[in-house]
mmCIF file of C-alpha atoms and ligand atoms in Angstrom:
data_model
loop_
_atom_site.group_PDB
_atom_site.id
_atom_site.type_symbol
_atom_site.label_atom_id
_atom_site.label_comp_id
_atom_site.label_asym_id
_atom_site.label_seq_id
_atom_site.Cartn_x
_atom_site.Cartn_y
_atom_site.Cartn_z
ATOM 1 C CA UNK A 1 22.618 -36.884 -56.578
ATOM 2 C CA UNK A 2 19.098 -35.631 -57.062
ATOM 3 C CA UNK A 3 18.870 -36.068 -60.813
ATOM 4 C CA UNK A 4 21.803 -34.027 -62.079
ATOM 5 C CA UNK A 5 22.209 -31.952 -58.890
ATOM 6 C CA UNK A 6 24.786 -33.120 -56.331
ATOM 7 C CA UNK A 7 23.783 -32.690 -52.684
ATOM 8 C CA UNK A 8 26.396 -33.050 -49.950
ATOM 9 C CA UNK A 9 29.985 -34.212 -50.243
ATOM 10 C CA UNK A 10 31.208 -30.638 -50.594
ATOM 11 C CA UNK A 11 28.923 -29.784 -53.538
ATOM 12 C CA UNK A 12 27.677 -26.176 -53.694
ATOM 13 C CA UNK A 13 24.589 -25.594 -51.556
ATOM 14 C CA UNK A 14 21.579 -26.021 -53.853
ATOM 15 C CA UNK A 15 18.249 -24.185 -53.849
ATOM 16 C CA UNK A 16 14.922 -25.939 -53.538
ATOM 17 C CA UNK A 17 11.324 -24.859 -53.586
ATOM 18 C CA UNK A 18 7.946 -26.530 -53.775
ATOM 19 C CA UNK A 19 5.095 -26.117 -56.221
ATOM 20 C CA UNK A 20 1.757 -24.871 -54.924
ATOM 21 C CA UNK A 21 -0.320 -26.134 -57.866
ATOM 22 C CA UNK A 22 -2.458 -29.280 -57.886
ATOM 23 C CA UNK A 23 0.116 -31.825 -59.083
ATOM 24 C CA UNK A 24 -2.638 -33.704 -60.937
ATOM 25 C CA UNK A 25 -2.857 -30.640 -63.197
ATOM 26 C CA UNK A 26 0.319 -31.349 -65.170
ATOM 27 C CA UNK A 27 0.158 -28.210 -67.337
ATOM 28 C CA UNK A 28 -0.227 -25.810 -64.405
ATOM 29 C CA UNK A 29 2.460 -27.635 -62.418
ATOM 30 C CA UNK A 30 4.919 -27.567 -65.321
ATOM 31 C CA UNK A 31 4.250 -23.835 -65.797
ATOM 32 C CA UNK A 32 5.143 -23.216 -62.149
ATOM 33 C CA UNK A 33 8.194 -25.495 -62.361
ATOM 34 C CA UNK A 34 9.445 -23.450 -65.323
ATOM 35 C CA UNK A 35 8.861 -20.169 -63.481
ATOM 36 C CA UNK A 36 10.809 -21.499 -60.478
ATOM 37 C CA UNK A 37 13.618 -22.705 -62.724
ATOM 38 C CA UNK A 38 13.817 -19.289 -64.445
ATOM 39 C CA UNK A 39 14.107 -17.697 -60.998
ATOM 40 C CA UNK A 40 17.109 -19.926 -60.181
ATOM 41 C CA UNK A 41 15.568 -22.944 -58.433
ATOM 42 C CA UNK A 42 17.601 -26.159 -58.839
ATOM 43 C CA UNK A 43 15.425 -28.845 -57.234
ATOM 44 C CA UNK A 44 11.622 -28.747 -57.005
ATOM 45 C CA UNK A 45 9.360 -30.732 -54.699
ATOM 46 C CA UNK A 46 5.770 -31.583 -55.527
ATOM 47 C CA UNK A 47 3.066 -32.858 -53.216
ATOM 48 C CA UNK A 48 1.794 -36.254 -54.357
ATOM 49 C CA UNK A 49 -1.342 -36.810 -52.278
ATOM 50 C CA UNK A 50 -3.397 -38.880 -54.756
ATOM 51 C CA UNK A 51 -2.981 -41.579 -57.445
ATOM 52 C CA UNK A 52 -3.948 -38.933 -60.046
ATOM 53 C CA UNK A 53 -1.059 -36.745 -58.884
ATOM 54 C CA UNK A 54 1.330 -39.715 -59.096
ATOM 55 C CA UNK A 55 0.004 -40.469 -62.586
ATOM 56 C CA UNK A 56 0.566 -36.843 -63.686
ATOM 57 C CA UNK A 57 4.270 -37.253 -62.832
ATOM 58 C CA UNK A 58 4.619 -39.358 -65.979
ATOM 59 C CA UNK A 59 3.848 -36.204 -67.944
ATOM 60 C CA UNK A 60 5.626 -33.738 -65.669
ATOM 61 C CA UNK A 61 8.987 -35.459 -65.043
ATOM 62 C CA UNK A 62 10.167 -35.758 -68.670
ATOM 63 C CA UNK A 63 9.370 -32.107 -69.393
ATOM 64 C CA UNK A 64 10.857 -30.630 -66.221
ATOM 65 C CA UNK A 65 14.075 -28.616 -66.620
ATOM 66 C CA UNK A 66 15.134 -29.492 -63.031
ATOM 67 C CA UNK A 67 15.097 -32.661 -60.891
ATOM 68 C CA UNK A 68 11.869 -33.297 -59.005
ATOM 69 C CA UNK A 69 11.136 -34.684 -55.545
ATOM 70 C CA UNK A 70 7.817 -36.336 -54.703
ATOM 71 C CA UNK A 71 6.506 -35.401 -51.269
ATOM 72 C CA UNK A 72 4.614 -38.372 -49.860
ATOM 73 C CA UNK A 73 2.632 -38.641 -46.664
ATOM 74 C CA UNK A 74 0.960 -41.744 -45.323
ATOM 75 C CA UNK A 75 0.975 -43.834 -48.508
ATOM 76 C CA UNK A 76 3.726 -46.207 -49.674
ATOM 77 C CA UNK A 77 1.830 -46.968 -52.901
ATOM 78 C CA UNK A 78 2.075 -43.322 -53.945
ATOM 79 C CA UNK A 79 5.815 -43.368 -53.303
ATOM 80 C CA UNK A 80 6.262 -46.495 -55.422
ATOM 81 C CA UNK A 81 4.034 -45.050 -58.199
ATOM 82 C CA UNK A 82 6.088 -41.843 -58.170
ATOM 83 C CA UNK A 83 9.314 -43.822 -58.467
ATOM 84 C CA UNK A 84 7.827 -45.775 -61.385
ATOM 85 C CA UNK A 85 6.919 -42.447 -63.014
ATOM 86 C CA UNK A 86 10.606 -41.472 -62.996
ATOM 87 C CA UNK A 87 10.768 -39.086 -60.029
ATOM 88 C CA UNK A 88 14.333 -38.102 -59.034
ATOM 89 C CA UNK A 89 13.898 -38.351 -55.246
ATOM 90 C CA UNK A 90 11.303 -39.099 -52.606
ATOM 91 C CA UNK A 91 10.515 -37.268 -49.416
ATOM 92 C CA UNK A 92 8.852 -39.423 -46.821
ATOM 93 C CA UNK A 93 8.511 -39.562 -43.115
ATOM 94 C CA UNK A 94 8.938 -43.269 -42.296
ATOM 95 C CA UNK A 95 7.141 -42.575 -39.043
ATOM 96 C CA UNK A 96 3.904 -41.743 -40.813
ATOM 97 C CA UNK A 97 4.101 -44.000 -43.856
ATOM 98 C CA UNK A 98 3.042 -47.026 -41.864
ATOM 99 C CA UNK A 99 4.511 -50.442 -41.133
ATOM 100 C CA UNK A 100 8.145 -51.369 -41.633
ATOM 101 C CA UNK A 101 6.975 -53.587 -44.482
ATOM 102 C CA UNK A 102 5.632 -50.535 -46.336
ATOM 103 C CA UNK A 103 8.801 -48.529 -45.714
ATOM 104 C CA UNK A 104 10.758 -51.510 -47.003
ATOM 105 C CA UNK A 105 8.768 -51.464 -50.259
ATOM 106 C CA UNK A 106 9.598 -47.781 -50.740
ATOM 107 C CA UNK A 107 13.284 -48.299 -49.871
ATOM 108 C CA UNK A 108 13.544 -51.223 -52.282
ATOM 109 C CA UNK A 109 11.867 -49.316 -55.116
ATOM 110 C CA UNK A 110 14.099 -46.278 -54.495
ATOM 111 C CA UNK A 111 17.159 -48.544 -54.295
ATOM 112 C CA UNK A 112 16.318 -50.180 -57.633
ATOM 113 C CA UNK A 113 15.795 -46.780 -59.247
ATOM 114 C CA UNK A 114 18.963 -45.535 -57.526
ATOM 115 C CA UNK A 115 17.293 -42.424 -56.190
ATOM 116 C CA UNK A 116 17.604 -40.831 -52.749
ATOM 117 C CA UNK A 117 15.048 -40.516 -49.989
ATOM 118 C CA UNK A 118 14.780 -37.517 -47.721
ATOM 119 C CA UNK A 119 13.576 -38.270 -44.246
ATOM 120 C CA UNK A 120 12.314 -35.349 -42.301
ATOM 121 C CA UNK A 121 11.623 -34.877 -38.674
ATOM 122 C CA UNK A 122 9.363 -32.074 -37.668
ATOM 123 C CA UNK A 123 8.637 -30.676 -34.222
ATOM 124 C CA UNK A 124 4.935 -31.067 -34.961
ATOM 125 C CA UNK A 125 5.102 -34.817 -35.579
ATOM 126 C CA UNK A 126 7.607 -36.177 -33.071
ATOM 127 C CA UNK A 127 6.988 -39.655 -31.666
ATOM 128 C CA UNK A 128 4.860 -39.500 -28.535
ATOM 129 C CA UNK A 129 6.762 -39.043 -25.314
ATOM 130 C CA UNK A 130 10.127 -38.394 -26.992
ATOM 131 C CA UNK A 131 10.272 -34.692 -26.192
ATOM 132 C CA UNK A 132 9.149 -35.307 -22.627
ATOM 133 C CA UNK A 133 11.822 -37.950 -22.117
ATOM 134 C CA UNK A 134 14.519 -35.342 -22.805
ATOM 135 C CA UNK A 135 12.790 -32.687 -20.704
ATOM 136 C CA UNK A 136 12.755 -35.126 -17.804
ATOM 137 C CA UNK A 137 16.543 -35.234 -18.007
ATOM 138 C CA UNK A 138 16.576 -31.584 -16.952
ATOM 139 C CA UNK A 139 17.015 -30.009 -20.402
ATOM 140 C CA UNK A 140 15.407 -26.726 -21.384
ATOM 141 C CA UNK A 141 12.521 -27.089 -23.808
ATOM 142 C CA UNK A 142 14.716 -25.927 -26.672
ATOM 143 C CA UNK A 143 17.529 -28.371 -25.874
ATOM 144 C CA UNK A 144 14.991 -31.154 -25.451
ATOM 145 C CA UNK A 145 13.352 -30.319 -28.788
ATOM 146 C CA UNK A 146 16.726 -30.350 -30.579
ATOM 147 C CA UNK A 147 17.650 -33.691 -29.027
ATOM 148 C CA UNK A 148 14.217 -35.108 -29.814
ATOM 149 C CA UNK A 149 14.449 -34.009 -33.486
ATOM 150 C CA UNK A 150 17.889 -35.664 -33.737
ATOM 151 C CA UNK A 151 16.717 -38.831 -32.031
ATOM 152 C CA UNK A 152 13.689 -39.060 -34.347
ATOM 153 C CA UNK A 153 15.934 -38.559 -37.387
ATOM 154 C CA UNK A 154 18.341 -41.244 -36.146
ATOM 155 C CA UNK A 155 15.432 -43.640 -35.745
ATOM 156 C CA UNK A 156 14.165 -42.966 -39.282
ATOM 157 C CA UNK A 157 17.654 -43.371 -40.717
ATOM 158 C CA UNK A 158 17.983 -46.631 -38.799
ATOM 159 C CA UNK A 159 14.779 -47.961 -40.372
ATOM 160 C CA UNK A 160 16.034 -47.250 -43.904
ATOM 161 C CA UNK A 161 19.524 -48.549 -43.167
ATOM 162 C CA UNK A 162 18.036 -51.776 -41.828
ATOM 163 C CA UNK A 163 16.806 -52.377 -45.391
ATOM 164 C CA UNK A 164 20.268 -51.700 -46.807
ATOM 165 C CA UNK A 165 19.296 -48.225 -48.027
ATOM 166 C CA UNK A 166 21.693 -45.338 -47.453
ATOM 167 C CA UNK A 167 21.012 -42.724 -50.157
ATOM 168 C CA UNK A 168 19.551 -40.575 -47.431
ATOM 169 C CA UNK A 169 19.121 -36.858 -46.951
ATOM 170 C CA UNK A 170 17.813 -35.506 -43.699
ATOM 171 C CA UNK A 171 15.871 -32.490 -42.524
ATOM 172 C CA UNK A 172 15.142 -31.416 -38.962
ATOM 173 C CA UNK A 173 12.610 -28.671 -38.678
ATOM 174 C CA UNK A 174 10.844 -26.651 -36.062
ATOM 175 C CA UNK A 175 9.140 -23.312 -36.343
ATOM 176 C CA UNK A 176 11.441 -22.137 -33.538
ATOM 177 C CA UNK A 177 14.589 -20.816 -35.204
ATOM 178 C CA UNK A 178 16.945 -21.492 -32.236
ATOM 179 C CA UNK A 179 15.639 -25.066 -31.868
ATOM 180 C CA UNK A 180 16.095 -25.777 -35.587
ATOM 181 C CA UNK A 181 19.611 -24.342 -35.551
ATOM 182 C CA UNK A 182 20.564 -26.317 -32.473
ATOM 183 C CA UNK A 183 19.056 -29.544 -33.847
ATOM 184 C CA UNK A 184 20.963 -29.196 -37.133
ATOM 185 C CA UNK A 185 24.203 -28.432 -35.270
ATOM 186 C CA UNK A 186 23.737 -31.528 -33.125
ATOM 187 C CA UNK A 187 22.848 -33.709 -36.083
ATOM 188 C CA UNK A 188 25.766 -32.576 -38.227
ATOM 189 C CA UNK A 189 28.178 -33.222 -35.335
ATOM 190 C CA UNK A 190 26.904 -36.799 -35.178
ATOM 191 C CA UNK A 191 26.196 -37.775 -38.788
ATOM 192 C CA UNK A 192 27.620 -37.396 -42.291
ATOM 193 C CA UNK A 193 24.298 -37.611 -44.108
ATOM 194 C CA UNK A 194 23.556 -34.462 -46.138
ATOM 195 C CA UNK A 195 21.280 -31.924 -44.505
ATOM 196 C CA UNK A 196 18.348 -30.112 -46.057
ATOM 197 C CA UNK A 197 17.890 -26.823 -44.198
ATOM 198 C CA UNK A 198 14.663 -24.968 -43.682
ATOM 199 C CA UNK A 199 12.549 -23.221 -41.084
ATOM 200 C CA UNK A 200 9.109 -24.729 -41.131
ATOM 201 C CA UNK A 201 5.974 -22.563 -41.061
ATOM 202 C CA UNK A 202 8.317 -19.588 -41.341
ATOM 203 C CA UNK A 203 5.519 -17.168 -42.161
ATOM 204 C CA UNK A 204 4.580 -14.563 -44.707
ATOM 205 C CA UNK A 205 7.054 -13.010 -47.118
ATOM 206 C CA UNK A 206 8.715 -10.519 -44.762
ATOM 207 C CA UNK A 207 8.700 -12.489 -41.500
ATOM 208 C CA UNK A 208 9.457 -15.769 -43.214
ATOM 209 C CA UNK A 209 12.403 -14.322 -45.090
ATOM 210 C CA UNK A 210 13.915 -12.817 -41.929
ATOM 211 C CA UNK A 211 13.387 -15.982 -39.884
ATOM 212 C CA UNK A 212 14.813 -18.171 -42.653
ATOM 213 C CA UNK A 213 17.763 -15.830 -43.191
ATOM 214 C CA UNK A 214 18.640 -15.991 -39.492
ATOM 215 C CA UNK A 215 18.168 -19.764 -39.140
ATOM 216 C CA UNK A 216 19.517 -20.999 -42.461
ATOM 217 C CA UNK A 217 22.134 -18.223 -42.567
ATOM 218 C CA UNK A 218 23.515 -19.089 -39.127
ATOM 219 C CA UNK A 219 23.957 -22.727 -40.116
ATOM 220 C CA UNK A 220 25.451 -21.965 -43.514
ATOM 221 C CA UNK A 221 27.980 -19.623 -41.915
ATOM 222 C CA UNK A 222 29.060 -22.543 -39.710
ATOM 223 C CA UNK A 223 29.495 -24.762 -42.759
ATOM 224 C CA UNK A 224 26.344 -26.768 -42.019
ATOM 225 C CA UNK A 225 23.767 -27.553 -44.709
ATOM 226 C CA UNK A 226 23.817 -28.945 -48.241
ATOM 227 C CA UNK A 227 20.556 -27.760 -49.764
ATOM 228 C CA UNK A 228 18.070 -25.131 -48.613
ATOM 229 C CA UNK A 229 14.433 -24.299 -48.908
ATOM 230 C CA UNK A 230 12.968 -21.034 -47.706
ATOM 231 C CA UNK A 231 9.314 -21.703 -46.837
ATOM 232 C CA UNK A 232 7.126 -18.663 -47.336
ATOM 233 C CA UNK A 233 3.399 -18.104 -47.274
ATOM 234 C CA UNK A 234 3.789 -16.516 -50.700
ATOM 235 C CA UNK A 235 4.441 -17.261 -54.374
ATOM 236 C CA UNK A 236 7.219 -19.923 -54.365
ATOM 237 C CA UNK A 237 9.243 -17.780 -56.800
ATOM 238 C CA UNK A 238 9.761 -15.480 -53.816
ATOM 239 C CA UNK A 239 11.186 -18.430 -51.873
ATOM 240 C CA UNK A 240 13.804 -18.872 -54.570
ATOM 241 C CA UNK A 241 14.710 -15.181 -54.558
ATOM 242 C CA UNK A 242 15.064 -15.255 -50.772
ATOM 243 C CA UNK A 243 17.192 -18.427 -50.934
ATOM 244 C CA UNK A 244 19.506 -16.847 -53.511
ATOM 245 C CA UNK A 245 19.847 -13.720 -51.360
ATOM 246 C CA UNK A 246 20.693 -15.852 -48.291
ATOM 247 C CA UNK A 247 23.373 -17.780 -50.184
ATOM 248 C CA UNK A 248 24.801 -14.527 -51.544
ATOM 249 C CA UNK A 249 24.862 -12.913 -48.095
ATOM 250 C CA UNK A 250 26.575 -16.006 -46.644
ATOM 251 C CA UNK A 251 29.244 -15.709 -49.336
ATOM 252 C CA UNK A 252 28.282 -19.053 -50.876
ATOM 253 C CA UNK A 253 27.144 -17.704 -54.200
ATOM 254 C CA UNK A 254 28.289 -14.664 -56.067
ATOM 255 C CA UNK A 255 25.631 -12.514 -57.582
ATOM 256 C CA UNK A 256 26.649 -10.671 -60.701
ATOM 257 C CA UNK A 257 26.073 -7.891 -60.807
ATOM 258 C CA UNK A 258 25.777 -7.026 -57.152
ATOM 259 C CA UNK A 259 23.629 -3.964 -56.589
ATOM 260 C CA UNK A 260 24.660 -1.721 -53.734
ATOM 261 C CA UNK A 261 22.630 1.290 -52.682
ATOM 262 C CA UNK A 262 22.958 3.776 -49.874
ATOM 263 C CA UNK A 263 20.338 4.062 -47.126
ATOM 264 C CA UNK A 264 19.633 7.713 -48.150
ATOM 265 C CA UNK A 265 19.962 10.662 -45.770
ATOM 266 C CA UNK A 266 19.329 14.404 -45.741
ATOM 267 C CA UNK A 267 21.768 14.835 -48.645
ATOM 268 C CA UNK A 268 19.633 12.743 -51.017
ATOM 269 C CA UNK A 269 17.830 15.032 -53.434
ATOM 270 C CA UNK A 270 16.281 12.619 -55.913
ATOM 271 C CA UNK A 271 13.888 9.696 -55.675
ATOM 272 C CA UNK A 272 16.511 6.993 -55.034
ATOM 273 C CA UNK A 273 14.454 4.200 -53.449
ATOM 274 C CA UNK A 274 12.182 3.439 -56.452
ATOM 275 C CA UNK A 275 15.181 3.764 -58.786
ATOM 276 C CA UNK A 276 17.144 1.159 -56.782
ATOM 277 C CA UNK A 277 14.071 -1.124 -56.722
ATOM 278 C CA UNK A 278 13.525 -0.760 -60.490
ATOM 279 C CA UNK A 279 17.153 -1.476 -61.295
ATOM 280 C CA UNK A 280 17.025 -4.566 -59.055
ATOM 281 C CA UNK A 281 13.875 -5.807 -60.817
ATOM 282 C CA UNK A 282 15.443 -5.126 -64.230
ATOM 283 C CA UNK A 283 18.564 -7.152 -63.341
ATOM 284 C CA UNK A 284 16.382 -9.979 -62.023
ATOM 285 C CA UNK A 285 14.347 -10.100 -65.216
ATOM 286 C CA UNK A 286 17.519 -10.199 -67.332
ATOM 287 C CA UNK A 287 18.837 -13.074 -65.195
ATOM 288 C CA UNK A 288 15.576 -14.945 -65.636
ATOM 289 C CA UNK A 289 16.022 -14.502 -69.396
ATOM 290 C CA UNK A 290 19.448 -16.175 -68.978
ATOM 291 C CA UNK A 291 21.649 -13.163 -69.584
ATOM 292 C CA UNK A 292 25.040 -12.964 -67.959
ATOM 293 C CA UNK A 293 26.772 -9.717 -67.081
ATOM 294 C CA UNK A 294 30.138 -8.218 -67.843
ATOM 295 C CA UNK A 295 29.892 -5.853 -64.858
ATOM 296 C CA UNK A 296 30.222 -7.046 -61.280
ATOM 297 C CA UNK A 297 28.838 -4.151 -59.296
ATOM 298 C CA UNK A 298 26.262 -1.402 -59.829
ATOM 299 C CA UNK A 299 25.844 1.392 -57.279
ATOM 300 C CA UNK A 300 22.796 3.579 -56.636
ATOM 301 C CA UNK A 301 23.888 6.349 -54.290
ATOM 302 C CA UNK A 302 22.155 9.382 -52.853
ATOM 303 C CA UNK A 303 24.748 12.087 -53.360
ATOM 304 C CA UNK A 304 27.904 12.790 -55.294
ATOM 305 C CA UNK A 305 29.666 13.936 -52.103
ATOM 306 C CA UNK A 306 30.089 10.415 -50.719
ATOM 307 C CA UNK A 307 28.482 8.127 -53.316
ATOM 308 C CA UNK A 308 31.137 7.671 -56.004
ATOM 309 C CA UNK A 309 33.901 7.408 -53.401
ATOM 310 C CA UNK A 310 32.065 4.886 -51.223
ATOM 311 C CA UNK A 311 31.163 2.831 -54.269
ATOM 312 C CA UNK A 312 34.397 3.311 -56.153
ATOM 313 C CA UNK A 313 34.610 -0.407 -56.933
ATOM 314 C CA UNK A 314 31.346 -0.262 -58.916
ATOM 315 C CA UNK A 315 31.918 -0.322 -62.655
ATOM 316 C CA UNK A 316 28.664 1.579 -63.092
ATOM 317 C CA UNK A 317 26.954 3.896 -60.666
ATOM 318 C CA UNK A 318 24.526 6.732 -60.280
ATOM 319 C CA UNK A 319 24.468 9.439 -57.613
ATOM 320 C CA UNK A 320 22.373 12.522 -56.895
ATOM 321 C CA UNK A 321 23.777 15.688 -58.454
ATOM 322 C CA UNK A 322 22.631 19.328 -58.423
ATOM 323 C CA UNK A 323 18.819 19.721 -57.931
ATOM 324 C CA UNK A 324 16.904 17.817 -60.617
ATOM 325 C CA UNK A 325 20.000 16.090 -61.944
ATOM 326 C CA UNK A 326 21.929 12.886 -61.328
ATOM 327 C CA UNK A 327 25.489 11.920 -62.097
ATOM 328 C CA UNK A 328 26.734 8.739 -63.718
ATOM 329 C CA UNK A 329 30.018 7.435 -62.447
ATOM 330 C CA UNK A 330 32.355 4.638 -63.451
ATOM 331 C CA UNK A 331 34.877 3.186 -60.981
ATOM 332 C CA UNK A 332 34.501 6.203 -58.728
ATOM 333 C CA UNK A 333 34.865 8.860 -61.442
ATOM 334 C CA UNK A 334 31.885 11.013 -62.449
ATOM 335 C CA UNK A 335 31.542 10.858 -66.226
ATOM 336 C CA UNK A 336 28.236 12.621 -66.957
ATOM 337 C CA UNK A 337 25.394 14.661 -65.440
ATOM 338 C CA UNK A 338 21.860 13.976 -66.743
ATOM 339 C CA UNK A 339 18.276 14.995 -65.820
ATOM 340 C CA UNK A 340 16.983 12.911 -62.875
ATOM 341 C CA UNK A 341 13.894 11.797 -64.826
ATOM 342 C CA UNK A 342 16.142 10.055 -67.379
ATOM 343 C CA UNK A 343 18.024 8.097 -64.704
ATOM 344 C CA UNK A 344 16.174 4.772 -64.992
ATOM 345 C CA UNK A 345 16.117 4.546 -68.788
ATOM 346 C CA UNK A 346 19.759 5.564 -68.978
ATOM 347 C CA UNK A 347 20.838 2.978 -66.402
ATOM 348 C CA UNK A 348 18.886 0.287 -68.264
ATOM 349 C CA UNK A 349 20.647 1.256 -71.516
ATOM 350 C CA UNK A 350 24.037 1.144 -69.804
ATOM 351 C CA UNK A 351 23.267 -2.272 -68.294
ATOM 352 C CA UNK A 352 22.077 -3.613 -71.678
ATOM 353 C CA UNK A 353 25.462 -2.809 -73.205
ATOM 354 C CA UNK A 354 27.054 -5.089 -70.605
ATOM 355 C CA UNK A 355 25.110 -8.339 -70.993
ATOM 356 C CA UNK A 356 25.615 -11.571 -72.907
ATOM 357 C CA UNK A 357 22.901 -14.096 -73.745
ATOM 358 C CA UNK A 358 23.526 -17.588 -72.353
ATOM 359 C CA UNK A 359 22.840 -20.710 -74.402
ATOM 360 C CA UNK A 360 19.152 -21.594 -74.061
ATOM 361 C CA UNK A 361 18.384 -24.477 -71.686
ATOM 362 C CA UNK A 362 15.496 -26.941 -71.818
HETATM 363 S S1 SF4 B 401 25.712 8.362 -50.208
HETATM 364 FE FE1 SF4 B 401 25.199 10.476 -49.746
HETATM 365 S S2 SF4 B 401 22.961 10.452 -49.650
HETATM 366 FE FE2 SF4 B 401 23.595 8.339 -49.458
HETATM 367 S S3 SF4 B 401 23.696 8.023 -47.262
HETATM 368 FE FE3 SF4 B 401 25.763 8.542 -47.968
HETATM 369 S S4 SF4 B 401 25.890 10.772 -47.639
HETATM 370 FE FE4 SF4 B 401 23.701 10.233 -47.551
#
């Protein structure tokens, strides 16, 4: 459990992201935490690089609507301070936090607070010589990297277990998608500890989303992975949207309503692409305001020749009609023809008649 969110043991795959604010600035960090929560994020990690940041956790943790993870590098004191401030989980790399004595202090504090620790191995910070030792056994660089990531994770787990600590979550990351996938496959075939999936240094919004979708998506489709973070060089809210889309595409989360739209072709005679984008943004904003939907599928199609038939399972749809006009359809049957310039407002009105407000959350 990370706070109230179960991770592993067959629990639904949860979505994580990380704040980009200065954690010492509690107000700014809480504002970003709330924005991430509204977007659908379930667990949020914060960098804790200074005593001031650890101190700010005392203000941030009680007001956060989701469980928080303190990301600690190099400093056991900061980990212990974060635990004392009520953090729900710690992310450390025992390899860079120092002596076994220091790791022991962190493990004991986490054990007393009954919170988990994530240990992460990263291709960029593997123990010296480890990668080479696998390459010398005749493995390709990718195989060697996967084995090295697994071996480093096993070593870190061993350190924590030697102190009687086993509330462990593991991540194995490389910026190479095939190496990350292979490392996670290997690890999950050898260990039952829950896995945090992510592609490190994935890139900017477009590249990072594609690389994460391929890497994380491949693993999820094989039943591997318990919680995911899409790392993007972008606003972290976009990471959450990408993570939700990956889970939906992998069939692990059902998005209501699903929006389907055709790719357009020479039969399209209205401006479909911005309409589909606007409807998507409208649905997203309603979800962020905690509305739920009575309709399961909305279709935005280019023409009435194929559109209503292809999207006959959509409770609500729109398709191009005669020049300058569009046609509304419901479950495959055209019910009305309206001017194309009224399409967006009309679709919004139709959607609004099919929503319910959820109970407000903290
Ligand atoms: S629905 Fe119509 S406009 Fe869209 S791709 Fe199919 S045939 Fe073309």
